[in-house]
């Protein structure tokens, strides 16, 4: 009997409260959300609506319980609370459908904070009208109670300040989600503009919470933003060079090095450049300025640029500056230089002995050739020879690995990898044709380079080397043709034999050597 009463009372309360609408609205919103792409912030809102729907049902059940127990005043209080929770749940569900389903479908860009404010105001109206439906005039109570107004006003002062500031930020779009900003000592990406705060995620994986009212008063630098230009941010990479080296030489070298081969995240326009920043007591201060296209990898990109600078200067035998207080003792330096020269020479003679091509030379011949060798270090990704360009050097690899690539339409196809002990760049020197391939450093590479004249005069003095060079040359030529034309092994062999005799004849003819 008792349970029958409870069920009847609950049924009455639920139908009076229009709970079917509340629950139905929430379920409809959930269903539509499932069919739409997930948006940020939707979870929090649907959780809010779920809570309110649950609260509404709970309060309605409690009110029915109070009715059965004949506690009328409690039943009517709970009834009102259930009605308010139900009205708020309906507002939440309608908000979800309107903003997160319909507007998202239409791709209308209504700031999140504005959506929250609209839902908040609708919620307030729902509370006031539900209460007045039950005979309670909330607006009058709030207006006539000075103390209540003061307390609420004071409590809301900061929150309202933040809310208005957040709204202003989103409406004038001065700071947007996804922007990289610098506020006080914090720099990072804006991940969220909430109604109370703006969250910035730094590169150190921290999230800095800045109240919106602070943000509107502070100086905010938006990184990489310039009207009408793509998002890119200028960076400075400093280095010092002994001022005895002409700045024009340093600037030209370094500018070419950073422009020559694209670096990831470095914009092509404006192109990177090198400038002389200052002249100090014993050194000149330079900077490479480049535009970073992705704000996140700032230090790694600086590091690649710095490495390029380092290797370029090393190749040109331009040392980075030594501290100004270093003392030069002339006598010592001369001796030291001599020692260093002897060391370097024997090192190069040793290097020549490691290369197949020069193994047959006598020590004296190698020593003579060593005088024409120059150190040429390259960093990973740098181009050592470019297909189609005029040749000036023969390269001997001492350390590291290079990739030999030929252009195949717009693609670059690798035809070989060469390592320590190999040489390259001989084809153009021997035939006078442009470079047949582009050679790129696959890792940091140490090369010695021999100038064209020294190589040619060596061949003239040692005609027996022509045969060996012709062999390598024919092998490589055949490799290039085989890659281009996709030859099978049989055809490859035939072509190799033809190339070998043809090249030997041509080399001998070119250098006027006996046939
Ligand atoms: P050169 O044409 O002067 O410049 C590019 C160099 O790449 C070329 O000389 C050769 O030394 C080298 N090269 C070209 N094709 C090959 C290949 N198939 N295998 C190995 N090295 C090659």
Coordinates of C-alpha atoms and ligand atoms in Angstrom, one line a residue:
X1 CA 0.0 0.0 0.0
X2 CA 2.8 2.3 1.1
X3 CA 4.9 1.6 -2.0
X4 CA 1.9 2.2 -4.2
X5 CA 1.5 5.6 -2.6
X6 CA 5.1 6.5 -3.2
X7 CA 4.9 5.5 -6.9
X8 CA 1.7 7.5 -7.4
X9 CA 3.3 10.5 -5.6
X10 CA 6.5 10.2 -7.7
X11 CA 4.5 9.9 -10.9
X12 CA 2.5 13.0 -10.0
X13 CA 5.6 15.1 -9.1
X14 CA 7.4 14.0 -12.3
X15 CA 4.5 14.8 -14.5
X16 CA 3.9 18.2 -12.8
X17 CA 7.6 19.0 -13.2
X18 CA 7.7 18.1 -16.8
X19 CA 10.6 15.7 -16.1
X20 CA 10.0 13.9 -19.4
X21 CA 11.1 17.1 -21.2
X22 CA 14.1 17.5 -18.9
X23 CA 15.3 13.9 -19.5
X24 CA 14.3 13.8 -23.1
X25 CA 16.0 17.1 -23.9
X26 CA 19.2 15.8 -22.3
X27 CA 19.1 12.5 -24.1
X28 CA 18.5 14.3 -27.4
X29 CA 21.4 16.6 -26.8
X30 CA 23.6 13.6 -26.1
X31 CA 22.5 11.8 -29.2
X32 CA 23.2 14.8 -31.4
X33 CA 26.6 15.3 -29.8
X34 CA 27.5 11.7 -30.6
X35 CA 26.8 12.3 -34.2
X36 CA 28.9 15.6 -34.3
X37 CA 32.7 16.0 -34.3
X38 CA 34.0 16.3 -30.7
X39 CA 34.8 19.9 -29.7
X40 CA 36.9 21.2 -26.8
X41 CA 34.9 22.1 -23.7
X42 CA 31.8 19.9 -24.7
X43 CA 32.6 17.3 -22.1
X44 CA 32.4 19.8 -19.2
X45 CA 29.1 21.2 -20.5
X46 CA 27.5 17.8 -21.0
X47 CA 28.7 16.7 -17.6
X48 CA 27.0 19.8 -16.1
X49 CA 23.7 19.0 -17.9
X50 CA 24.0 15.4 -16.7
X51 CA 24.5 16.5 -13.1
X52 CA 21.5 18.8 -13.2
X53 CA 19.3 16.2 -14.8
X54 CA 20.3 13.7 -12.1
X55 CA 19.8 16.3 -9.4
X56 CA 16.4 17.2 -10.8
X57 CA 15.3 13.5 -10.6
X58 CA 16.7 13.1 -7.1
X59 CA 15.0 16.2 -5.8
X60 CA 11.7 15.2 -7.5
X61 CA 11.9 11.8 -5.8
X62 CA 12.7 13.4 -2.5
X63 CA 9.8 15.8 -2.9
X64 CA 7.5 12.8 -3.6
X65 CA 8.9 11.1 -0.5
X66 CA 8.1 14.1 1.7
X67 CA 4.6 14.2 0.3
X68 CA 4.0 10.6 1.3
X69 CA 5.3 11.4 4.7
X70 CA 2.9 14.3 4.8
X71 CA 5.6 16.9 5.3
X72 CA 4.1 19.5 3.1
X73 CA 6.5 22.4 3.6
X74 CA 9.5 20.2 2.9
X75 CA 7.7 18.7 -0.1
X76 CA 7.1 22.2 -1.6
X77 CA 10.7 23.3 -1.0
X78 CA 12.0 20.2 -2.6
X79 CA 9.5 20.7 -5.4
X80 CA 10.8 24.2 -6.1
X81 CA 14.5 23.0 -6.0
X82 CA 13.7 20.1 -8.4
X83 CA 11.9 22.6 -10.7
X84 CA 15.0 24.9 -10.7
X85 CA 17.4 22.0 -11.4
X86 CA 15.1 20.8 -14.2
X87 CA 14.9 24.3 -15.7
X88 CA 18.7 24.6 -15.6
X89 CA 19.2 21.2 -17.1
X90 CA 16.9 22.1 -19.9
X91 CA 18.9 25.4 -20.5
X92 CA 22.1 23.3 -20.5
X93 CA 20.7 20.8 -23.0
X94 CA 19.4 23.5 -25.3
X95 CA 22.8 25.2 -25.0
X96 CA 24.5 22.0 -26.0
X97 CA 22.2 21.6 -29.1
X98 CA 22.5 25.2 -30.1
X99 CA 26.2 25.8 -29.7
X100 CA 27.9 22.5 -29.8
X101 CA 25.7 20.8 -32.5
X102 CA 24.1 23.5 -34.6
X103 CA 26.7 26.3 -34.6
X104 CA 29.5 23.7 -34.8
X105 CA 27.8 22.3 -37.9
X106 CA 27.5 25.8 -39.4
X107 CA 31.1 26.4 -38.5
X108 CA 30.0 29.7 -36.9
X109 CA 32.8 31.1 -34.7
X110 CA 31.1 32.3 -31.5
X111 CA 33.6 32.7 -28.7
X112 CA 33.3 30.0 -26.1
X113 CA 33.2 32.5 -23.3
X114 CA 30.3 34.3 -25.0
X115 CA 28.4 31.0 -25.3
X116 CA 29.0 30.4 -21.6
X117 CA 27.7 33.9 -20.7
X118 CA 24.6 33.4 -22.8
X119 CA 23.9 30.0 -21.1
X120 CA 24.6 31.7 -17.7
X121 CA 22.1 34.5 -18.3
X122 CA 19.5 32.0 -19.6
X123 CA 20.1 30.0 -16.5
X124 CA 19.5 33.1 -14.3
X125 CA 16.3 33.9 -16.1
X126 CA 15.2 30.2 -15.7
X127 CA 15.8 30.4 -11.9
X128 CA 14.0 33.7 -11.5
X129 CA 11.0 32.7 -13.6
X130 CA 10.7 29.2 -12.0
X131 CA 10.8 30.8 -8.5
X132 CA 8.3 33.5 -9.4
X133 CA 6.0 30.7 -10.8
X134 CA 6.2 29.3 -7.3
X135 CA 5.3 32.7 -5.9
X136 CA 8.8 33.8 -4.8
X137 CA 10.0 37.1 -6.2
X138 CA 13.8 36.7 -6.3
X139 CA 14.6 40.0 -8.0
X140 CA 12.8 41.9 -5.2
X141 CA 14.6 40.0 -2.5
X142 CA 18.0 40.7 -4.1
X143 CA 17.1 44.3 -4.8
X144 CA 15.8 45.1 -1.3
X145 CA 18.5 43.2 0.6
X146 CA 21.3 45.7 0.7
X147 CA 23.6 43.3 2.6
X148 CA 22.9 40.4 0.2
X149 CA 23.6 42.7 -2.8
X150 CA 26.8 44.0 -1.2
X151 CA 28.0 40.4 -0.4
X152 CA 27.2 39.1 -3.8
X153 CA 28.6 42.2 -5.5
X154 CA 31.9 41.9 -3.6
X155 CA 32.2 38.2 -4.2
X156 CA 31.6 38.6 -7.9
X157 CA 33.8 41.7 -8.3
X158 CA 36.9 39.8 -9.4
X159 CA 35.0 37.1 -11.3
X160 CA 33.0 39.7 -13.2
X161 CA 36.2 41.6 -14.0
X162 CA 37.8 38.5 -15.4
X163 CA 34.7 37.6 -17.3
X164 CA 34.4 40.9 -19.0
X165 CA 38.1 41.0 -19.7
X166 CA 37.9 37.4 -21.2
X167 CA 34.9 38.5 -23.3
X168 CA 36.8 41.6 -24.5
X169 CA 39.9 39.4 -25.4
X170 CA 37.8 37.0 -27.4
X171 CA 35.6 39.6 -29.1
X172 CA 38.5 41.9 -30.3
X173 CA 40.5 38.7 -31.1
X174 CA 43.7 40.4 -29.9
X175 CA 44.7 37.1 -28.3
X176 CA 43.4 33.8 -29.7
X177 CA 43.6 30.2 -28.8
X178 CA 46.7 28.8 -30.6
X179 CA 48.6 32.1 -30.5
X180 CA 52.2 32.1 -29.1
X181 CA 52.4 34.9 -26.6
X182 CA 54.8 36.3 -24.1
X183 CA 53.3 37.8 -20.9
X184 CA 55.7 39.0 -18.2
X185 CA 58.4 36.2 -18.0
X186 CA 56.1 33.5 -19.5
X187 CA 56.1 32.5 -23.1
X188 CA 53.9 29.8 -24.6
X189 CA 51.0 28.8 -26.6
X190 CA 47.5 29.9 -25.6
X191 CA 45.6 26.7 -25.0
X192 CA 42.4 28.0 -23.6
X193 CA 40.5 31.3 -22.9
X194 CA 38.3 30.4 -20.0
X195 CA 35.7 32.8 -18.5
X196 CA 38.0 33.4 -15.5
X197 CA 41.5 32.9 -16.9
X198 CA 43.7 32.3 -19.9
X199 CA 45.9 29.2 -19.9
X200 CA 49.3 29.3 -21.6
X201 CA 51.3 26.1 -22.2
X202 CA 55.0 26.8 -22.2
X203 CA 57.8 25.0 -24.0
X204 CA 58.8 23.4 -20.7
X205 CA 55.5 21.6 -20.4
X206 CA 54.1 24.0 -17.8
X207 CA 50.6 25.5 -17.9
X208 CA 50.5 29.1 -16.7
X209 CA 47.1 30.3 -15.6
X210 CA 46.7 34.1 -16.0
X211 CA 43.5 35.8 -14.8
X212 CA 41.9 37.5 -17.7
X213 CA 41.8 40.9 -15.9
X214 CA 45.6 40.7 -15.4
X215 CA 46.1 39.8 -19.1
X216 CA 44.2 42.8 -20.3
X217 CA 46.3 45.1 -18.1
X218 CA 49.7 43.5 -19.0
X219 CA 51.9 43.9 -22.0
X220 CA 51.2 40.9 -24.2
X221 CA 53.5 40.1 -27.1
X222 CA 52.0 37.9 -29.7
X223 CA 55.0 36.0 -31.2
X224 CA 55.3 35.8 -35.0
X225 CA 52.2 37.8 -35.8
X226 CA 52.4 40.5 -38.4
X227 CA 49.5 41.9 -40.4
X228 CA 49.3 40.3 -43.9
X229 CA 52.2 38.0 -43.3
X230 CA 52.4 34.3 -42.4
X231 CA 53.1 33.4 -38.8
X232 CA 56.9 33.5 -38.3
X233 CA 59.2 34.9 -35.7
X234 CA 62.6 36.5 -36.0
X235 CA 65.4 34.8 -34.1
X236 CA 69.0 35.9 -33.5
X237 CA 71.9 33.5 -33.4
X238 CA 75.1 35.2 -32.3
X239 CA 78.7 34.3 -32.9
X240 CA 82.1 36.0 -32.5
X241 CA 85.0 36.0 -35.0
X242 CA 88.5 37.3 -34.7
X243 CA 88.3 40.8 -36.2
X244 CA 91.4 40.3 -38.4
X245 CA 89.0 38.5 -40.8
X246 CA 87.2 40.9 -43.1
X247 CA 83.5 41.2 -42.1
X248 CA 82.4 41.1 -45.7
X249 CA 84.0 37.7 -46.1
X250 CA 82.4 36.3 -43.0
X251 CA 79.0 37.8 -43.8
X252 CA 79.0 36.4 -47.4
X253 CA 80.2 33.0 -46.3
X254 CA 77.7 32.6 -43.5
X255 CA 74.8 34.1 -45.5
X256 CA 75.4 31.6 -48.3
X257 CA 75.7 28.8 -45.8
X258 CA 72.3 29.4 -44.2
X259 CA 70.5 30.2 -47.5
X260 CA 72.1 27.4 -49.6
X261 CA 70.2 24.4 -48.3
X262 CA 66.8 24.9 -46.7
X263 CA 66.7 24.2 -42.9
X264 CA 63.5 22.9 -41.4
X265 CA 61.4 25.6 -39.7
X266 CA 63.5 28.4 -41.2
X267 CA 61.3 30.6 -43.5
X268 CA 62.5 31.1 -47.1
X269 CA 61.0 34.6 -47.1
X270 CA 62.4 36.8 -45.6
X271 CA 65.6 34.8 -46.3
X272 CA 68.0 34.4 -43.3
X273 CA 70.9 36.8 -43.3
X274 CA 74.1 37.6 -41.4
X275 CA 74.9 41.0 -40.0
X276 CA 77.9 42.5 -38.1
X277 CA 76.5 43.6 -34.8
X278 CA 79.5 45.1 -33.0
X279 CA 83.3 45.4 -33.0
X280 CA 85.0 44.6 -29.7
X281 CA 88.6 44.7 -28.5
X282 CA 89.7 41.6 -30.2
X283 CA 86.7 40.2 -32.0
X284 CA 83.7 41.1 -34.1
X285 CA 80.2 40.1 -33.1
X286 CA 77.9 38.8 -35.7
X287 CA 74.4 37.5 -35.8
X288 CA 72.4 35.3 -38.1
X289 CA 68.8 36.4 -38.2
X290 CA 66.2 34.0 -39.5
X291 CA 62.5 33.6 -39.3
X292 CA 61.2 30.6 -37.4
X293 CA 58.0 29.2 -38.9
X294 CA 57.0 27.0 -36.0
X295 CA 57.3 28.7 -32.6
X296 CA 57.8 25.4 -30.7
X297 CA 61.3 24.2 -31.8
X298 CA 63.2 27.5 -31.2
X299 CA 66.3 26.2 -29.5
X300 CA 66.7 23.1 -31.8
X301 CA 66.4 25.3 -34.9
X302 CA 68.9 27.8 -33.4
X303 CA 71.2 24.9 -32.8
X304 CA 71.1 23.7 -36.4
X305 CA 71.8 27.3 -37.6
X306 CA 74.7 27.6 -35.2
X307 CA 76.1 24.2 -36.3
X308 CA 76.0 25.4 -39.9
X309 CA 77.8 28.6 -39.0
X310 CA 80.5 26.6 -37.1
X311 CA 81.2 24.2 -40.0
X312 CA 81.2 26.9 -42.6
X313 CA 83.7 28.9 -40.7
X314 CA 85.9 25.8 -40.1
X315 CA 85.9 25.1 -43.8
X316 CA 87.0 28.6 -44.5
X317 CA 89.7 28.3 -41.8
X318 CA 88.1 31.2 -39.9
X319 CA 88.3 30.4 -36.2
X320 CA 85.7 31.6 -33.8
X321 CA 87.2 34.2 -31.6
X322 CA 89.3 33.2 -28.6
X323 CA 89.0 35.1 -25.3
X324 CA 90.4 38.7 -25.5
X325 CA 92.8 38.1 -22.6
X326 CA 94.7 35.3 -24.5
X327 CA 98.4 36.1 -24.7
X328 CA 100.3 35.5 -28.0
X329 CA 104.0 34.7 -27.7
X330 CA 105.4 35.1 -31.1
X331 CA 108.3 32.7 -30.8
X332 CA 106.2 30.1 -29.3
X333 CA 103.5 30.6 -31.9
X334 CA 105.9 30.2 -34.8
X335 CA 107.3 27.0 -33.3
X336 CA 103.9 25.7 -32.6
X337 CA 102.8 26.6 -36.1
X338 CA 105.7 24.6 -37.5
X339 CA 104.9 21.7 -35.3
X340 CA 101.3 21.9 -36.3
X341 CA 102.1 22.0 -40.0
X342 CA 104.3 18.9 -39.7
X343 CA 101.5 17.1 -37.8
X344 CA 98.9 18.2 -40.4
X345 CA 101.2 17.1 -43.3
X346 CA 101.8 13.7 -42.0
X347 CA 98.1 13.4 -41.2
X348 CA 97.3 14.2 -44.8
X349 CA 99.9 11.8 -46.2
X350 CA 98.4 9.1 -44.1
X351 CA 94.9 10.1 -45.4
X352 CA 96.1 9.8 -49.0
X353 CA 97.5 6.3 -48.3
X354 CA 94.0 5.2 -47.1
X355 CA 92.4 6.1 -50.5
X356 CA 92.6 3.3 -53.1
X357 CA 93.3 5.8 -55.9
X358 CA 96.5 7.0 -54.3
X359 CA 97.8 3.8 -52.8
X360 CA 100.3 3.3 -55.7
X361 CA 102.0 6.6 -55.1
X362 CA 105.4 6.8 -53.5
X363 CA 105.8 8.6 -50.1
X364 CA 107.5 11.6 -51.8
X365 CA 104.6 11.9 -54.3
X366 CA 102.0 11.7 -51.6
X367 CA 103.9 14.3 -49.6
X368 CA 103.9 16.6 -52.6
X369 CA 100.2 16.1 -53.2
X370 CA 99.5 16.6 -49.5
X371 CA 100.6 20.2 -49.9
X372 CA 97.6 20.8 -52.2
X373 CA 95.0 19.3 -49.9
X374 CA 92.6 21.4 -47.8
X375 CA 90.4 20.4 -44.9
X376 CA 86.7 20.6 -45.8
X377 CA 84.3 19.6 -43.0
X378 CA 80.6 19.5 -43.7
X379 CA 77.6 19.1 -41.4
X380 CA 74.7 16.7 -42.0
X381 CA 72.4 18.0 -44.8
X382 CA 75.0 20.2 -46.4
X383 CA 75.6 19.9 -50.2
X384 CA 79.2 19.1 -51.2
X385 CA 78.7 19.2 -54.9
X386 CA 75.6 20.2 -56.9
X387 CA 74.5 18.5 -60.1
X388 CA 75.1 20.7 -63.1
X389 CA 77.6 23.0 -61.4
X390 CA 81.2 23.6 -62.5
X391 CA 83.8 21.5 -60.7
X392 CA 86.8 22.8 -58.8
X393 CA 87.8 20.0 -56.5
X394 CA 88.2 16.3 -56.0
X395 CA 87.0 15.2 -52.6
X396 CA 88.6 12.4 -50.4
X397 CA 86.3 11.3 -47.6
X398 CA 88.1 10.8 -44.3
X399 CA 85.2 10.4 -41.9
X400 CA 81.4 10.1 -42.3
X401 CA 79.1 9.1 -45.1
X402 CA 77.8 11.0 -48.1
X403 CA 74.8 10.3 -50.3
X404 CA 75.2 10.7 -54.1
X405 CA 71.9 11.8 -55.7
X406 CA 70.7 12.4 -59.2
X407 CA 67.7 14.5 -60.2
X408 CA 64.8 12.4 -61.5
X409 CA 62.2 15.1 -62.4
X410 CA 61.5 17.0 -59.3
X411 CA 62.8 14.1 -57.1
X412 CA 66.3 13.3 -56.0
X413 CA 67.2 9.6 -56.3
X414 CA 70.1 8.2 -54.3
X415 CA 72.5 6.2 -56.5
X416 CA 75.3 5.5 -54.0
X417 CA 76.6 6.1 -50.6
X418 CA 80.3 6.8 -50.2
X419 CA 82.3 6.5 -47.0
X420 CA 85.8 7.0 -45.5
X421 CA 88.4 6.0 -48.0
X422 CA 86.2 6.8 -51.0
X423 CA 86.6 9.7 -53.3
X424 CA 84.2 11.7 -55.6
X425 CA 84.1 14.6 -57.9
X426 CA 86.6 13.1 -60.4
X427 CA 84.1 12.9 -63.3
X428 CA 83.9 16.6 -64.1
X429 CA 87.6 17.1 -63.4
X430 CA 88.5 14.5 -66.0
X431 CA 85.9 15.3 -68.6
X432 CA 85.4 19.0 -68.1
X433 CA 81.6 18.4 -68.0
X434 CA 79.4 19.8 -65.2
X435 CA 78.9 17.8 -62.0
X436 CA 77.0 14.6 -62.8
X437 CA 75.4 14.3 -59.3
X438 CA 74.6 16.2 -56.1
X439 CA 76.5 14.9 -53.1
X440 CA 75.0 15.6 -49.7
X441 CA 76.5 14.9 -46.3
X442 CA 74.4 12.1 -44.7
X443 CA 76.1 12.8 -41.4
X444 CA 78.9 15.1 -40.3
X445 CA 81.7 14.5 -42.8
X446 CA 85.4 15.3 -42.9
X447 CA 86.8 15.6 -46.3
X448 CA 90.1 16.7 -47.8
X449 CA 89.8 18.4 -51.1
X450 CA 92.3 18.6 -53.9
X451 CA 92.2 21.4 -56.3
X452 CA 91.5 20.6 -60.0
X453 CA 95.0 21.6 -61.3
X454 CA 96.9 19.5 -58.7
X455 CA 94.8 16.5 -59.7
X456 CA 95.3 17.0 -63.4
X457 CA 99.0 17.5 -63.1
X458 CA 99.3 14.3 -61.0
X459 CA 97.6 12.3 -63.8
X460 CA 100.0 13.7 -66.3
X461 CA 102.9 12.6 -64.2
X462 CA 101.4 9.2 -63.4
X463 CA 99.7 8.0 -66.5
X464 CA 99.3 4.5 -65.0
X465 CA 96.7 6.0 -62.6
X466 CA 94.5 6.8 -65.6
X467 CA 93.5 3.2 -65.9
X468 CA 92.4 3.0 -62.2
X469 CA 90.5 6.2 -62.5
X470 CA 88.8 5.1 -65.7
X471 CA 87.7 1.9 -63.9
X472 CA 86.0 3.8 -61.1
X473 CA 84.6 6.4 -63.5
X474 CA 83.2 3.7 -65.8
X475 CA 81.6 2.0 -62.8
X476 CA 79.9 5.2 -61.6
X477 CA 78.8 6.3 -65.1
X478 CA 77.3 2.9 -65.6
X479 CA 75.6 3.2 -62.2
X480 CA 74.0 6.5 -63.2
X481 CA 72.7 5.2 -66.6
X482 CA 71.5 2.0 -65.0
X483 CA 69.5 3.9 -62.4
X484 CA 68.1 6.3 -64.9
X485 CA 67.1 3.6 -67.5
X486 CA 66.5 0.6 -65.2
X487 CA 69.0 -1.7 -67.0
X488 CA 69.3 -5.4 -66.1
X489 CA 72.5 -7.0 -65.0
X490 CA 73.5 -8.3 -68.5
X491 CA 73.1 -4.9 -70.2
X492 CA 74.8 -3.2 -67.2
X493 CA 77.9 -5.4 -67.8
X494 CA 78.1 -4.7 -71.5
X495 CA 77.7 -1.0 -70.8
X496 CA 80.5 -1.1 -68.2
X497 CA 82.9 -2.7 -70.6
X498 CA 82.1 -0.1 -73.3
X499 CA 82.4 2.8 -70.8
X500 CA 85.7 1.6 -69.5
X501 CA 87.5 1.4 -72.8
X502 CA 85.9 4.6 -74.0
X503 CA 86.8 6.6 -70.9
X504 CA 90.3 5.3 -70.7
X505 CA 90.8 6.5 -74.3
X506 CA 89.2 9.8 -73.5
X507 CA 91.2 10.5 -70.3
X508 CA 94.4 9.6 -72.2
X509 CA 93.4 11.9 -75.1
X510 CA 92.4 14.7 -72.7
X511 CA 95.7 14.6 -70.9
X512 CA 97.8 13.8 -73.9
X513 CA 98.9 10.5 -72.4
X514 CA 100.3 7.6 -74.4
X515 CA 97.6 5.2 -75.6
Ligands
LIG1 P1 81.3 14.7 -60.5 O1 80.4 14.5 -61.6 O2 82.5 15.5 -60.7 O3 80.4 15.2 -59.2 C1 79.5 14.3 -58.6 C2 80.2 13.1 -58.2 O4 79.4 12.1 -57.7 C3 80.8 12.4 -59.4 O5 81.8 13.3 -60.0 C4 81.2 11.1 -58.9 O6 82.4 11.2 -58.2 C5 80.1 10.8 -57.9 N1 79.2 9.9 -58.5 C6 78.4 10.0 -59.5 N2 77.7 8.9 -59.8 C7 78.1 8.0 -58.9 C8 77.8 6.6 -58.7 N3 76.9 5.9 -59.4 N4 78.4 6.0 -57.6 C9 79.3 6.6 -56.9 N5 79.6 7.9 -57.1 C10 79.0 8.6 -58.1

